[in-house]
Every structure is written in structure tokens, then in C-alpha cells.
Coordinates of C-alpha atoms and ligand atoms in Angstrom, one line a residue:
M1 CA -99.9 -37.8 -76.3
T2 CA -99.8 -40.1 -73.4
G3 CA -96.7 -41.4 -71.5
G4 CA -93.2 -40.6 -72.6
F5 CA -92.7 -39.1 -76.0
V6 CA -88.9 -38.7 -76.4
F7 CA -87.6 -42.2 -76.0
S8 CA -88.8 -45.1 -78.2
E9 CA -89.4 -48.0 -75.9
K10 CA -88.2 -51.5 -76.4
P11 CA -90.7 -54.4 -76.3
I12 CA -89.4 -55.8 -73.1
E13 CA -90.8 -54.8 -69.8
L14 CA -88.3 -55.1 -67.0
E15 CA -89.0 -55.5 -63.3
A16 CA -85.8 -56.6 -61.4
G17 CA -82.1 -56.8 -61.7
K18 CA -79.3 -58.8 -60.0
G19 CA -75.6 -58.7 -60.9
A20 CA -75.3 -59.2 -64.7
Y21 CA -78.9 -60.1 -65.2
L22 CA -82.2 -58.3 -65.6
Y23 CA -85.6 -59.9 -65.2
G24 CA -88.7 -59.2 -67.2
A25 CA -92.1 -58.7 -65.8
D26 CA -92.9 -62.2 -67.2
G27 CA -89.9 -63.7 -65.3
T28 CA -87.6 -64.0 -68.4
E29 CA -83.9 -63.7 -67.5
Y30 CA -81.8 -61.4 -69.6
L31 CA -78.0 -61.2 -69.7
D32 CA -77.2 -57.5 -69.6
F33 CA -74.1 -56.6 -71.6
G34 CA -75.1 -52.9 -71.9
A35 CA -75.5 -52.1 -68.2
S36 CA -77.8 -49.3 -69.3
Y37 CA -74.9 -47.4 -70.8
A38 CA -72.3 -48.5 -68.3
V39 CA -74.3 -47.2 -65.4
A40 CA -74.7 -50.6 -63.6
S41 CA -70.9 -50.7 -63.2
I42 CA -70.8 -53.2 -60.3
G43 CA -73.9 -55.0 -61.3
H44 CA -77.6 -54.4 -60.8
S45 CA -79.0 -53.9 -57.3
H46 CA -75.5 -54.4 -55.7
P47 CA -76.1 -55.1 -52.0
A48 CA -73.5 -52.7 -50.8
V49 CA -75.1 -49.8 -52.7
T50 CA -78.7 -50.8 -51.7
E51 CA -77.7 -50.9 -48.0
A52 CA -75.9 -47.5 -48.2
V53 CA -78.9 -45.9 -49.9
R54 CA -81.4 -47.4 -47.6
G55 CA -79.5 -46.2 -44.5
Q56 CA -78.9 -42.7 -45.9
I57 CA -82.4 -42.0 -47.1
G58 CA -83.8 -42.8 -43.6
Q59 CA -81.2 -40.7 -41.9
L60 CA -81.0 -37.5 -44.1
T61 CA -82.3 -37.5 -47.6
Y62 CA -81.1 -34.1 -48.6
V63 CA -79.5 -31.0 -47.4
Q64 CA -78.0 -28.2 -49.4
A65 CA -74.3 -28.5 -50.3
S66 CA -73.2 -25.5 -48.2
Y67 CA -73.7 -27.5 -45.0
P68 CA -71.0 -30.1 -44.6
V69 CA -72.4 -33.7 -44.3
G70 CA -70.1 -36.6 -43.4
V71 CA -71.2 -38.8 -46.4
R72 CA -70.4 -36.0 -48.9
T73 CA -67.1 -35.1 -47.2
D74 CA -66.2 -38.8 -47.5
L75 CA -67.0 -38.7 -51.2
Y76 CA -64.9 -35.5 -51.7
E77 CA -62.0 -37.2 -50.0
K78 CA -62.4 -40.4 -52.0
L79 CA -62.6 -38.7 -55.3
A80 CA -59.6 -36.4 -54.4
A81 CA -57.6 -39.4 -53.5
L82 CA -58.6 -41.4 -56.6
G83 CA -58.4 -38.6 -59.2
P84 CA -55.3 -38.8 -61.4
G85 CA -52.2 -37.1 -60.0
D86 CA -53.0 -33.5 -58.9
V87 CA -56.6 -33.6 -60.2
D88 CA -58.1 -33.5 -56.7
N89 CA -60.6 -30.6 -56.4
V90 CA -64.1 -32.0 -56.7
W91 CA -67.4 -30.6 -58.1
L92 CA -70.5 -32.8 -57.8
C93 CA -73.5 -32.6 -60.0
N94 CA -76.2 -34.9 -61.3
S95 CA -75.2 -36.1 -64.8
G96 CA -72.5 -36.4 -67.4
T97 CA -73.6 -33.5 -69.4
E98 CA -73.7 -31.2 -66.4
A99 CA -70.2 -32.4 -65.5
N100 CA -69.0 -31.3 -68.9
E101 CA -70.9 -28.0 -68.7
A102 CA -69.1 -27.3 -65.5
A103 CA -65.8 -28.3 -67.1
M104 CA -66.4 -25.8 -70.0
K105 CA -67.2 -23.0 -67.5
F106 CA -64.2 -23.8 -65.2
A107 CA -61.8 -23.9 -68.2
R108 CA -63.1 -20.7 -69.6
S109 CA -63.0 -18.9 -66.3
A110 CA -59.5 -20.2 -65.3
T111 CA -57.9 -19.4 -68.7
G112 CA -59.8 -16.3 -69.5
R113 CA -60.3 -17.7 -73.0
S114 CA -63.3 -19.0 -74.8
K115 CA -62.3 -21.3 -77.7
I116 CA -62.7 -25.0 -77.3
V117 CA -61.3 -27.8 -79.4
A118 CA -63.3 -31.0 -79.6
T119 CA -63.2 -34.1 -81.8
K120 CA -65.1 -35.5 -84.7
R121 CA -67.2 -38.5 -83.7
G122 CA -67.1 -37.2 -80.1
F123 CA -70.0 -37.2 -77.6
H124 CA -70.2 -35.0 -74.6
G125 CA -73.8 -34.7 -73.7
R126 CA -77.0 -32.9 -74.8
T127 CA -77.3 -29.6 -73.0
L128 CA -76.6 -26.6 -75.2
G129 CA -72.9 -26.3 -74.1
A130 CA -72.0 -29.9 -74.0
L131 CA -74.0 -30.5 -77.2
A132 CA -72.0 -27.9 -79.0
M133 CA -68.9 -30.1 -78.4
T134 CA -70.8 -33.2 -79.6
W135 CA -70.1 -34.1 -83.2
K136 CA -73.3 -35.7 -84.7
D137 CA -75.5 -33.3 -86.6
K138 CA -78.6 -35.4 -85.8
Y139 CA -78.3 -34.4 -82.1
K140 CA -77.5 -30.7 -82.8
K141 CA -79.2 -29.3 -85.9
P142 CA -82.8 -28.8 -84.6
F143 CA -81.5 -27.0 -81.5
E144 CA -79.1 -24.4 -83.0
P145 CA -77.7 -21.9 -82.1
L146 CA -75.6 -23.8 -79.6
A147 CA -72.7 -22.5 -77.5
G148 CA -70.1 -20.9 -79.9
G149 CA -66.4 -21.1 -80.2
I150 CA -66.1 -24.9 -80.8
E151 CA -63.6 -26.2 -83.3
F152 CA -63.6 -29.9 -84.3
V153 CA -60.5 -31.9 -85.3
P154 CA -60.2 -35.5 -86.5
Y155 CA -59.8 -37.9 -83.5
G156 CA -56.4 -39.6 -83.3
D157 CA -54.4 -37.0 -85.3
G158 CA -51.9 -35.3 -82.9
D159 CA -50.7 -32.9 -85.6
A160 CA -54.2 -31.7 -86.5
L161 CA -54.8 -31.2 -82.8
A162 CA -51.6 -29.3 -82.2
E163 CA -52.5 -27.0 -85.2
A164 CA -55.9 -26.2 -83.8
V165 CA -54.8 -25.4 -80.3
D166 CA -53.5 -21.9 -79.8
E167 CA -53.2 -19.0 -77.3
E168 CA -57.0 -18.5 -77.5
T169 CA -57.9 -22.0 -76.6
A170 CA -59.5 -22.5 -73.2
A171 CA -59.7 -26.3 -73.4
V172 CA -59.4 -29.4 -75.4
F173 CA -62.1 -32.0 -74.7
L174 CA -61.4 -35.7 -75.5
E175 CA -62.8 -39.1 -74.7
P176 CA -59.8 -41.4 -74.0
V177 CA -61.9 -44.0 -75.8
Q178 CA -64.7 -42.7 -77.9
G179 CA -67.9 -44.5 -76.8
E180 CA -71.0 -43.2 -78.6
G181 CA -68.8 -42.6 -81.7
G182 CA -68.2 -46.3 -82.2
I183 CA -65.6 -47.5 -79.6
H184 CA -62.4 -46.0 -80.8
P185 CA -59.5 -46.1 -78.3
A186 CA -56.9 -43.3 -78.5
S187 CA -53.3 -44.2 -78.7
A188 CA -51.0 -43.2 -75.8
E189 CA -49.1 -41.0 -78.3
Y190 CA -52.3 -39.1 -79.2
L191 CA -53.1 -38.4 -75.6
R192 CA -49.5 -37.3 -75.0
A193 CA -49.7 -35.0 -78.0
A194 CA -52.8 -33.5 -76.6
R195 CA -51.0 -32.9 -73.3
E196 CA -48.1 -31.3 -75.1
A197 CA -50.3 -29.0 -77.2
T198 CA -52.2 -27.8 -74.2
D199 CA -49.1 -27.4 -72.1
D200 CA -47.5 -25.3 -74.8
T201 CA -50.4 -22.9 -75.1
G202 CA -51.8 -22.9 -71.5
A203 CA -55.1 -24.5 -72.5
A204 CA -56.8 -26.9 -70.2
L205 CA -56.8 -30.6 -71.1
V206 CA -60.2 -32.2 -70.3
F207 CA -60.7 -35.9 -70.4
D208 CA -64.3 -36.9 -70.6
E209 CA -64.3 -40.2 -68.7
I210 CA -68.0 -40.4 -68.3
Q211 CA -68.1 -43.7 -70.2
T212 CA -64.5 -44.8 -69.7
G213 CA -64.2 -44.1 -66.0
V214 CA -64.7 -46.1 -62.8
G215 CA -62.7 -49.1 -64.1
R216 CA -64.3 -49.7 -67.4
T217 CA -61.1 -49.8 -69.4
G218 CA -59.1 -51.9 -66.9
S219 CA -57.7 -49.1 -64.9
L220 CA -59.7 -46.8 -62.6
W221 CA -59.5 -44.0 -65.2
A222 CA -58.6 -44.7 -68.8
C223 CA -55.9 -42.0 -68.5
D224 CA -54.2 -43.9 -65.7
G225 CA -53.7 -46.7 -68.1
V226 CA -51.7 -44.5 -70.5
G227 CA -50.1 -42.3 -67.9
V228 CA -51.3 -38.9 -69.2
E229 CA -52.7 -36.5 -66.6
P230 CA -55.4 -34.0 -67.6
D231 CA -56.2 -30.7 -65.9
I232 CA -59.9 -31.7 -65.7
L233 CA -61.6 -35.1 -65.6
T234 CA -65.3 -35.6 -65.9
A235 CA -67.1 -38.8 -64.7
A236 CA -70.7 -39.9 -64.3
K237 CA -72.6 -43.0 -65.6
G238 CA -71.2 -45.9 -63.4
I239 CA -69.9 -43.8 -60.5
A240 CA -72.9 -44.4 -58.2
N241 CA -74.1 -47.7 -59.8
G242 CA -77.5 -46.3 -60.9
L243 CA -78.1 -43.2 -58.9
P244 CA -77.6 -39.9 -60.7
L245 CA -74.2 -38.4 -60.0
G246 CA -71.7 -36.6 -62.1
T247 CA -68.4 -35.1 -61.1
T248 CA -65.9 -32.6 -62.5
L249 CA -62.4 -33.1 -61.0
V250 CA -59.9 -30.3 -61.5
N251 CA -56.3 -29.5 -60.6
D252 CA -55.3 -26.4 -58.5
R253 CA -54.6 -24.3 -61.5
I254 CA -58.2 -24.6 -62.7
A255 CA -59.7 -24.6 -59.1
E256 CA -58.0 -21.3 -58.2
D257 CA -60.0 -19.3 -60.7
A258 CA -63.0 -21.6 -61.6
G259 CA -65.6 -18.8 -61.4
D260 CA -69.0 -19.0 -59.8
H261 CA -71.0 -22.1 -60.3
G262 CA -73.7 -24.0 -58.4
S263 CA -76.6 -26.5 -58.5
T264 CA -79.3 -27.2 -55.9
F265 CA -79.0 -31.0 -55.9
S266 CA -75.2 -31.0 -56.1
G267 CA -73.9 -33.8 -53.8
G268 CA -77.1 -34.9 -52.2
P269 CA -76.4 -37.3 -49.4
V270 CA -78.3 -40.3 -50.9
V271 CA -76.3 -40.2 -54.2
C272 CA -73.1 -39.6 -52.3
A273 CA -73.8 -42.7 -50.2
A274 CA -74.3 -44.7 -53.4
A275 CA -71.1 -43.4 -54.9
N276 CA -69.1 -44.1 -51.7
A277 CA -70.4 -47.7 -51.7
T278 CA -69.7 -48.1 -55.4
L279 CA -66.2 -46.7 -55.3
E280 CA -65.3 -48.7 -52.2
T281 CA -66.4 -51.9 -54.0
V282 CA -64.5 -50.9 -57.1
V283 CA -61.3 -50.3 -55.2
D284 CA -61.5 -53.1 -52.6
E285 CA -62.5 -55.8 -55.1
D286 CA -60.1 -54.6 -57.8
V287 CA -63.0 -54.2 -60.2
P288 CA -60.7 -52.5 -62.8
G289 CA -58.4 -55.6 -62.7
N290 CA -61.4 -57.8 -63.3
A291 CA -62.5 -55.6 -66.3
A292 CA -59.0 -55.9 -67.8
Q293 CA -58.8 -59.7 -67.4
V294 CA -62.4 -60.6 -68.4
G295 CA -62.3 -58.0 -71.1
E296 CA -59.2 -59.6 -72.7
Y297 CA -60.8 -63.0 -72.4
L298 CA -64.0 -61.8 -74.0
R299 CA -62.2 -60.1 -76.9
G300 CA -60.1 -63.2 -77.5
E301 CA -63.2 -65.5 -77.5
L302 CA -65.0 -63.1 -79.8
E303 CA -62.1 -63.0 -82.3
A304 CA -61.8 -66.8 -82.1
A305 CA -65.6 -67.2 -82.7
V306 CA -65.5 -64.8 -85.7
E307 CA -62.7 -66.8 -87.2
A308 CA -64.2 -70.3 -86.5
H309 CA -67.7 -69.5 -87.7
D310 CA -66.7 -67.0 -90.4
L311 CA -69.1 -64.4 -88.9
P312 CA -69.9 -61.2 -90.7
V313 CA -67.8 -59.0 -88.5
R314 CA -65.4 -56.3 -89.8
E315 CA -63.5 -55.5 -86.6
I316 CA -63.5 -55.8 -82.9
R317 CA -62.1 -52.8 -81.0
G318 CA -61.9 -51.8 -77.4
V319 CA -60.1 -51.8 -74.0
G320 CA -61.2 -53.7 -70.9
L321 CA -64.9 -54.1 -70.9
M322 CA -65.6 -51.3 -73.4
I323 CA -65.9 -53.3 -76.6
G324 CA -67.2 -52.4 -80.1
I325 CA -68.0 -55.1 -82.6
E326 CA -68.2 -53.6 -86.1
V327 CA -70.7 -55.9 -88.0
K328 CA -71.2 -56.1 -91.7
R329 CA -75.0 -55.8 -91.5
G330 CA -76.9 -53.3 -89.4
A331 CA -76.2 -53.4 -85.6
N332 CA -79.8 -52.8 -84.7
R333 CA -81.0 -56.1 -86.2
V334 CA -78.3 -58.0 -84.4
L335 CA -79.2 -56.3 -81.2
K336 CA -82.9 -57.1 -81.6
N337 CA -82.2 -60.7 -82.4
L338 CA -79.9 -61.0 -79.4
A339 CA -82.6 -59.6 -77.1
L340 CA -85.6 -61.4 -78.4
R341 CA -84.1 -64.8 -79.4
E342 CA -81.2 -65.1 -77.0
Q343 CA -82.3 -62.9 -74.1
V344 CA -79.0 -61.0 -74.2
L345 CA -79.0 -57.2 -74.1
A346 CA -76.3 -54.9 -75.6
L347 CA -76.1 -51.4 -77.2
P348 CA -75.5 -49.8 -80.5
A349 CA -72.8 -47.2 -81.2
G350 CA -73.9 -45.9 -84.6
R351 CA -75.4 -48.0 -87.3
T352 CA -72.8 -50.7 -87.6
V353 CA -71.3 -51.2 -84.1
V354 CA -72.6 -53.5 -81.4
R355 CA -71.4 -51.9 -78.2
L356 CA -70.7 -54.0 -75.1
L357 CA -70.5 -52.2 -71.7
P358 CA -71.4 -55.1 -69.3
P359 CA -71.1 -54.7 -65.5
L360 CA -67.4 -54.8 -64.6
T361 CA -68.0 -57.6 -62.2
I362 CA -68.8 -60.2 -64.8
D363 CA -66.8 -63.4 -65.0
E364 CA -65.7 -65.7 -67.9
A365 CA -68.9 -67.7 -67.8
H366 CA -70.9 -64.6 -68.6
A367 CA -68.5 -63.8 -71.4
D368 CA -69.0 -67.4 -72.8
Q369 CA -72.7 -67.0 -72.6
F370 CA -72.5 -63.8 -74.6
V371 CA -70.2 -65.3 -77.2
D372 CA -72.5 -68.4 -77.6
S373 CA -75.5 -66.1 -78.2
F374 CA -73.6 -63.9 -80.6
V375 CA -72.6 -66.9 -82.7
E376 CA -76.1 -68.1 -82.6
V377 CA -77.5 -64.8 -83.9
L378 CA -74.8 -64.1 -86.5
G379 CA -74.0 -67.6 -87.6
Ligands
PLP401 C1 -73.1 -40.5 -71.7 C2 -72.0 -39.6 -71.9 C3 -72.2 -38.2 -71.7 C4 -73.5 -37.6 -71.2 O1 -73.8 -38.1 -69.9 P1 -75.4 -37.9 -69.4 O2 -75.3 -38.4 -68.0 O3 -76.2 -38.7 -70.4 O4 -75.7 -36.5 -69.5 C5 -71.1 -37.4 -71.9 N1 -69.9 -37.9 -72.4 C6 -69.7 -39.2 -72.6 C7 -68.4 -39.7 -73.1 C8 -70.8 -40.1 -72.4 O5 -70.6 -41.4 -72.7

């Protein structure tokens, strides 16, 4: 076996990126409406992030997290200020799955309980704890036994959730919009029901905002948009615009008895510099506002195109720039044709959903370009 063996590679070699575009080794320009799973949140090779990383790597590349460093203290302060309500204690790590592992540990430690309620179709990562809360058998079966004590409930059913949560429940894990599971937004009532059920029993409410966070749904956090505050919020993906950073934000109740946890690379100065530059851009340039506005425009144009050209589309779902297009034929064929014939990149979410997670800085012209290509491929 030579080279990588886990990922199947796509037949496009990439060399550079700028804003909403990626460039192939042969010079071909691709419109990137996947942002590599929402990671390039403010666009590829954003100059503010590049400059911050260049400066930091030359000054201090790494020092263990037990020595304070200005750039990390800045990030703690930013995340504490930006976290919803009282969710202002910050743990830093290197990925989404690690952020969820930490959330599981903190919730179990703080409540002294072990049971966790998660949702059907949910995705929380691929390490043995986070994987246990992930729904799809394909991801889990070959690796069992996983962490125990997980109960699954149908997503969106407040009564079923309330029934599953009891005095033994440490935490309820929810994505405010299910991403990997096909782009299914939760209603505000569902998230309120989850808050109520966890308040009634003393369980921790965890929002996995790894895909929905950092402005994706039109507010900084998806839960801000519906006004429901969790006890724990996890984020990663787009938070450092391409450098590996995850974070677990917790309120005081959880922080007070979170237990012992650690990670060597936690909060390395270079990734912190990238995250600071990303978050400053997100806030200063009202990136969530742009995602809300361009997202609404894009969904409107897609609906209109489906109608006008009678395209084989069952449903368009989403919030902000987190959009799922449920197609009648396989999503993978649509994605392949988009990439190879139209030079437009997007993502699947299951077999039938074309998932759009473009950089949050796109404008209406980018949205038009995507819709034209989509019509070309499906028409
Ligand atoms: C991607 C994702 C994860 C896992 O993040 P990694 O950085 O790949 O470990 C967890 N939860 C959600 C909702 C995700 O979208």
C-alpha cells in the first residue's frame, strides 16, 4: 500500500485557494461551495489569517498550555465573550470530535451521571466516545464496542426526548441543524423542549455547533438565532479558517466540577492566532449577517430555478449558508457532474442530499454562479 489508504481521492489536484475559489494544479478555477466541510469559513487563504499565522509562527510556534501566552489569553477572552449567555469557560483542543469527547467527560463529571441521550441521524465525530453518539451504523459497526450508555431518540420530537431524559442522564447532545444527517434544522420549540427536559432533570444540554457555528446559520451560533442557551457548546471546523482548532465552552455549573482533562497541543499559539483573526473578521465584518442575507437569496434563487426548469429536486432545506438540496437521483452523480463539467465543488449529506457549506463571505454573484451550474447539470 502506498500513499493514503483511508480516504478515496477525487480526480482533481488542487494547488491554491483564494476566497470562494480553489485552483487546480493545471490552473482550472473551481467555485468552492463546500469549503472543505465548512472549514474555510471566511474564504480560502484569508489575508488576515495568513498574516496572523505568519507572525505567530516566527515568534513562538508552540508552548504548553500551562504557561500563559497573550495570543491564547486573547482567544479565551474572545470565546468567553462570544459564547452564548453564561457559557464562558473555555477548553481548547484540536478537532470537533475531541471537543465532543471533552463535552462528554465534563458532563459526566459535573453531573456524576453516565447516561447520554443523542439523536437519530446525528453526527458527533469518530473517536470511540463521540462515535458512540453518532447514529450511522456504517461508521460504528466495525469498531464496536464503543462507549456505553448512549440512548438515541428521533430528532425533532420533543416528547420522545423528554421521555428519554431522566435523573440518570448526564447530557443531551444535539446539533441545532443536523449536518451530516442531511441538513435538518431543529425548530425553536424542539430546542426549547430539550432545554426544559434537561432543566427538569439536572442533565447538561450540549449543542454540537461544530458545523453550525461561527456564523454559518446567520447568527454567530445557531442557538443564538433561536434564543436557547445550552450548558455546553462545542465548535471546531470553521473557527480558525483552516487550522485545526476545536473548543468546548461550558457554563459555571459544568466548569466547577469538570474533572481532570488535558491535551498536549491544546491551544497552541499558531492556531490561536488563526482563530483570533478569524473571529475578529467574523465579528467586525458581520459575516453571520452576510450568511443570513446571501443564504436567503441563494435558497430563493434555487427554489425559483427548480420551479422554472422543473428540476428533479424533492426539497430544499437549511438556514443561512447551510443548505441541503434533496435530489431525486443520487447526489454523488450530481456532485461529480458539478465538479467535472461546471468546476463547482459541493458536498454530499447521505445518498440523496447535495450539501452546500460555502465560505460565509460569498456574495450574490457567487450564488448566481452556483445556481446556473446547478441548472446546467440537473436540467
Ligand atoms: C464534523 C463534525 C464533527 C467532527 O469534527 P472533526 O473535526 O471531524 O472531528 C462533529 N460534529 C459535527 C456536527 C460535525 O459536523
